[in-house]
Short mmCIF file of C-alpha atoms in Angstrom, two decimals:
data_model
loop_
_atom_site.label_atom_id
_atom_site.label_comp_id
_atom_site.label_asym_id
_atom_site.label_seq_id
_atom_site.Cartn_x
_atom_site.Cartn_y
_atom_site.Cartn_z
CA MET A 1 60.61 108.24 68.88
CA ALA A 2 57.75 105.72 68.74
CA THR A 3 54.38 106.71 70.12
CA LYS A 4 53.42 105.07 73.41
CA SER A 5 50.93 102.24 72.95
CA ILE A 6 47.46 102.85 74.41
CA ASN A 7 47.23 99.13 75.16
CA THR A 8 49.90 98.98 77.85
CA VAL A 9 48.73 98.87 81.45
CA TRP A 10 50.99 99.18 84.52
CA HIS A 11 51.02 95.91 86.45
CA LYS A 12 51.01 96.55 90.18
CA SER A 13 53.24 94.17 92.11
CA GLY A 14 52.13 92.53 95.33
CA ILE A 15 55.58 93.30 96.72
CA THR A 16 55.91 97.01 97.51
CA ARG A 17 58.91 99.30 97.60
CA GLY A 18 58.53 99.37 101.37
CA ASP A 19 58.77 95.58 101.44
CA ARG A 20 61.96 95.70 99.43
CA GLU A 21 63.45 98.41 101.63
CA LYS A 22 62.74 96.26 104.69
CA LEU A 23 64.54 93.37 102.99
CA HIS A 24 67.56 95.56 102.26
CA LYS A 25 67.37 97.19 105.71
CA HIS A 26 67.71 100.72 104.32
CA LYS A 27 65.76 103.22 102.25
CA SER A 28 66.26 103.65 98.53
CA VAL A 29 67.20 106.85 96.75
CA VAL A 30 68.87 108.17 93.59
CA LEU A 31 72.19 109.99 93.89
CA TRP A 32 72.45 111.94 90.65
CA PHE A 33 76.06 113.04 90.02
CA THR A 34 76.45 115.73 87.38
CA GLY A 35 79.45 117.71 86.16
CA LEU A 36 81.88 118.10 83.29
CA SER A 37 83.84 115.21 81.86
CA GLY A 38 86.82 114.74 84.16
CA SER A 39 85.13 116.32 87.18
CA GLY A 40 85.27 113.04 89.12
CA LYS A 41 81.67 111.82 88.89
CA SER A 42 82.39 108.16 88.15
CA THR A 43 85.36 107.97 90.50
CA LEU A 44 83.28 109.37 93.35
CA ALA A 45 80.19 107.27 92.60
CA HIS A 46 82.18 104.02 92.58
CA ALA A 47 84.09 104.98 95.74
CA ILE A 48 80.78 105.58 97.52
CA GLU A 49 79.39 102.30 96.22
CA GLU A 50 82.39 100.42 97.63
CA ARG A 51 81.98 102.13 101.00
CA LEU A 52 78.25 101.38 101.15
CA TYR A 53 78.76 97.79 100.00
CA LYS A 54 81.16 97.17 102.88
CA ASN A 55 78.37 98.31 105.21
CA GLY A 56 75.90 95.82 103.71
CA ILE A 57 73.97 98.40 101.68
CA SER A 58 72.54 97.45 98.28
CA THR A 59 73.66 99.79 95.51
CA TYR A 60 74.12 100.05 91.77
CA VAL A 61 76.11 102.57 89.71
CA LEU A 62 74.76 103.68 86.35
CA ASP A 63 77.84 105.00 84.58
CA GLY A 64 77.61 107.14 81.46
CA ASP A 65 80.07 105.14 79.35
CA ASN A 66 78.75 101.76 80.50
CA VAL A 67 75.13 102.59 79.71
CA ARG A 68 76.08 103.67 76.19
CA HIS A 69 77.43 100.17 75.55
CA GLY A 70 73.94 98.70 75.81
CA LEU A 71 70.78 100.53 76.82
CA CYS A 72 71.76 103.71 74.98
CA SER A 73 74.09 102.30 72.33
CA ASP A 74 71.79 103.61 69.60
CA LEU A 75 72.22 107.23 70.69
CA SER A 76 74.75 109.82 69.53
CA PHE A 77 75.86 112.96 71.37
CA THR A 78 73.63 115.47 69.62
CA ASP A 79 71.47 117.60 71.92
CA SER A 80 68.34 115.57 71.09
CA ASP A 81 70.05 112.24 71.76
CA ARG A 82 71.49 113.57 75.02
CA VAL A 83 67.94 114.41 76.08
CA GLU A 84 66.79 110.87 75.26
CA ASN A 85 69.82 109.38 77.02
CA ILE A 86 68.97 111.15 80.27
CA ARG A 87 65.25 110.34 79.91
CA ARG A 88 66.08 106.63 79.73
CA ILE A 89 68.43 106.85 82.69
CA GLY A 90 65.81 108.70 84.73
CA GLU A 91 63.26 105.96 84.05
CA LEU A 92 65.76 103.21 84.87
CA ALA A 93 66.82 104.95 88.08
CA LYS A 94 63.16 105.22 89.08
CA LEU A 95 62.70 101.46 88.61
CA LEU A 96 65.83 100.72 90.65
CA THR A 97 64.55 102.99 93.41
CA ASP A 98 61.32 100.99 93.46
CA ALA A 99 63.51 97.88 93.79
CA GLY A 100 64.69 99.28 97.12
CA ILE A 101 68.33 100.00 96.36
CA ILE A 102 70.50 103.11 96.31
CA THR A 103 71.19 104.08 92.70
CA LEU A 104 74.17 106.25 91.81
CA THR A 105 74.11 107.84 88.35
CA ALA A 106 77.30 109.32 86.92
CA PHE A 107 76.38 111.32 83.81
CA ILE A 108 77.42 114.72 82.55
CA SER A 109 73.67 115.37 82.07
CA PRO A 110 74.47 118.87 80.79
CA PHE A 111 70.98 120.32 80.50
CA LYS A 112 69.15 121.56 83.60
CA VAL A 113 65.71 120.86 82.14
CA ASP A 114 66.58 117.17 81.64
CA ARG A 115 67.80 116.79 85.22
CA ASP A 116 64.66 118.57 86.44
CA GLU A 117 62.51 116.19 84.41
CA ALA A 118 64.30 113.20 85.95
CA ARG A 119 63.58 114.66 89.38
CA LYS A 120 59.90 115.20 88.54
CA ARG A 121 59.49 111.52 87.64
CA MET A 122 60.36 110.52 91.18
CA LEU A 123 58.72 110.96 94.55
CA HIS A 124 59.77 113.95 96.62
CA GLY A 125 63.08 113.21 98.32
CA ASP A 126 64.03 110.34 96.00
CA PHE A 127 66.31 112.45 93.80
CA LEU A 128 69.44 113.91 95.36
CA GLU A 129 71.42 116.00 92.88
CA ILE A 130 75.16 116.19 93.51
CA TYR A 131 77.17 118.69 91.50
CA CYS A 132 80.80 117.70 91.03
CA GLN A 133 82.16 121.19 90.54
CA CYS A 134 85.51 121.50 88.81
CA PRO A 135 86.82 124.19 86.40
CA ILE A 136 87.14 123.02 82.82
CA GLU A 137 90.85 123.91 82.93
CA ILE A 138 91.40 121.31 85.66
CA CYS A 139 89.21 118.76 83.85
CA GLU A 140 91.32 119.24 80.73
CA GLN A 141 94.53 118.80 82.71
CA ARG A 142 93.24 115.48 84.02
CA ASP A 143 91.79 114.33 80.67
CA VAL A 144 92.46 110.70 81.55
CA LYS A 145 90.55 109.51 78.45
CA GLY A 146 92.09 112.02 76.08
CA LEU A 147 88.65 113.31 75.15
CA TYR A 148 89.31 117.03 75.54
CA LYS A 149 92.36 116.76 73.30
CA LYS A 150 90.28 115.06 70.61
CA ALA A 151 87.47 117.59 71.03
CA ARG A 152 89.88 120.51 70.68
CA ALA A 153 91.18 118.87 67.49
CA GLY A 154 87.65 118.62 66.12
CA GLU A 155 87.60 114.83 66.31
CA ILE A 156 84.67 114.70 68.78
CA PRO A 157 81.69 116.90 67.90
CA PHE A 158 79.14 118.14 70.47
CA PHE A 159 81.60 117.79 73.34
CA THR A 160 80.33 119.36 76.56
CA GLY A 161 82.32 122.40 77.60
CA ILE A 162 83.92 122.79 74.17
CA ASP A 163 81.20 123.11 71.53
CA SER A 164 78.18 122.03 73.57
CA PRO A 165 77.06 123.84 76.74
CA TYR A 166 76.97 122.63 80.33
CA GLU A 167 74.28 124.14 82.56
CA ALA A 168 75.34 124.00 86.20
CA PRO A 169 72.68 122.95 88.74
CA VAL A 170 70.67 125.57 90.59
CA GLY A 171 70.08 124.52 94.19
CA PRO A 172 71.44 120.95 94.14
CA GLU A 173 71.31 118.94 97.34
CA LEU A 174 75.11 118.92 97.45
CA VAL A 175 78.01 120.68 95.74
CA ILE A 176 81.42 119.02 95.94
CA ASN A 177 84.49 120.92 94.77
CA THR A 178 86.28 117.85 93.50
CA CYS A 179 89.42 119.81 92.63
CA ASP A 180 89.80 121.13 96.18
CA ILE A 181 89.01 118.22 98.52
CA SER A 182 90.19 114.62 98.64
CA LEU A 183 88.22 111.65 97.39
CA GLU A 184 87.88 110.38 100.96
CA ASP A 185 86.41 113.69 102.13
CA SER A 186 84.10 113.78 99.10
CA VAL A 187 82.80 110.32 99.96
CA GLN A 188 82.14 111.42 103.52
CA GLU A 189 80.18 114.45 102.33
CA VAL A 190 77.86 112.20 100.35
CA LEU A 191 77.47 109.79 103.26
CA ASN A 192 76.57 112.74 105.47
CA LEU A 193 73.95 113.75 102.91
CA LEU A 194 72.44 110.27 103.01
CA MET A 195 72.33 110.37 106.81
CA ARG A 196 70.67 113.81 106.82
CA HIS A 197 67.96 112.45 104.55
CA GLY A 198 67.46 109.35 106.69
CA VAL A 199 68.51 106.96 103.94
CA ILE A 200 71.21 105.31 106.03
CA LEU A 201 71.90 105.47 109.75
CA GLU A 202 75.69 105.71 109.70
#
C-alpha cells in the first residue's frame, strides 16, 4: 500500500454535517450488517432502504458484490485484501455519514478487528453493528449464488466459513436470527434500533 503523502491537508467545508442532517430532516448513521454469505445481509439492507425511502429518508446501501465491481475491484479475497476492503468501506461510510445520510453496509466483514477499526474511525454512536446470525448449514442450503458449492469443490479459495474463518461480533448493537424470523420482522427490529438511537422518529 502506498505511503500517505505528507502534503495532503483536510479541507474543512463551510457546510457541516449538522447542516446536511437538517436538510435531510433526520440524523445520519452507519448500519453495519455482518454475517456469513447467505445470512441475509443484502436482502435485509435493501428491504430497510426501501422502507426508509418511502418515509422520505435519505439512504445508500454499500453492497459487498457491488463495491468489488469498482472501488475494490483490484482486491482479491486473501486475508490481507479483505482487511483493505473493509478499511476502504469504513472510510467511505464515514464520508457518507458526514453527508448526512443513513448508510447501510452489507459485507461479510469476517474479522472482528477490522469491524472494530471501522467503528473507531467514526464518532461515538455513528456505527451500529448488526449481526445477521444464521448457521452455516442454513446458509449453504440457501446458497442462491452457488458459492458454497464451488467453495466445497475447491473452486473458490479463502471462502468464509469453509477455509477462511468468520469471527462473530461481541456485543453488537443488534443480533437478528435471520433463519428464525421473517424479513418483515427483521426490518422492524432495525427500525426500532434506529428509533432507540434517535436517528429517526418513527
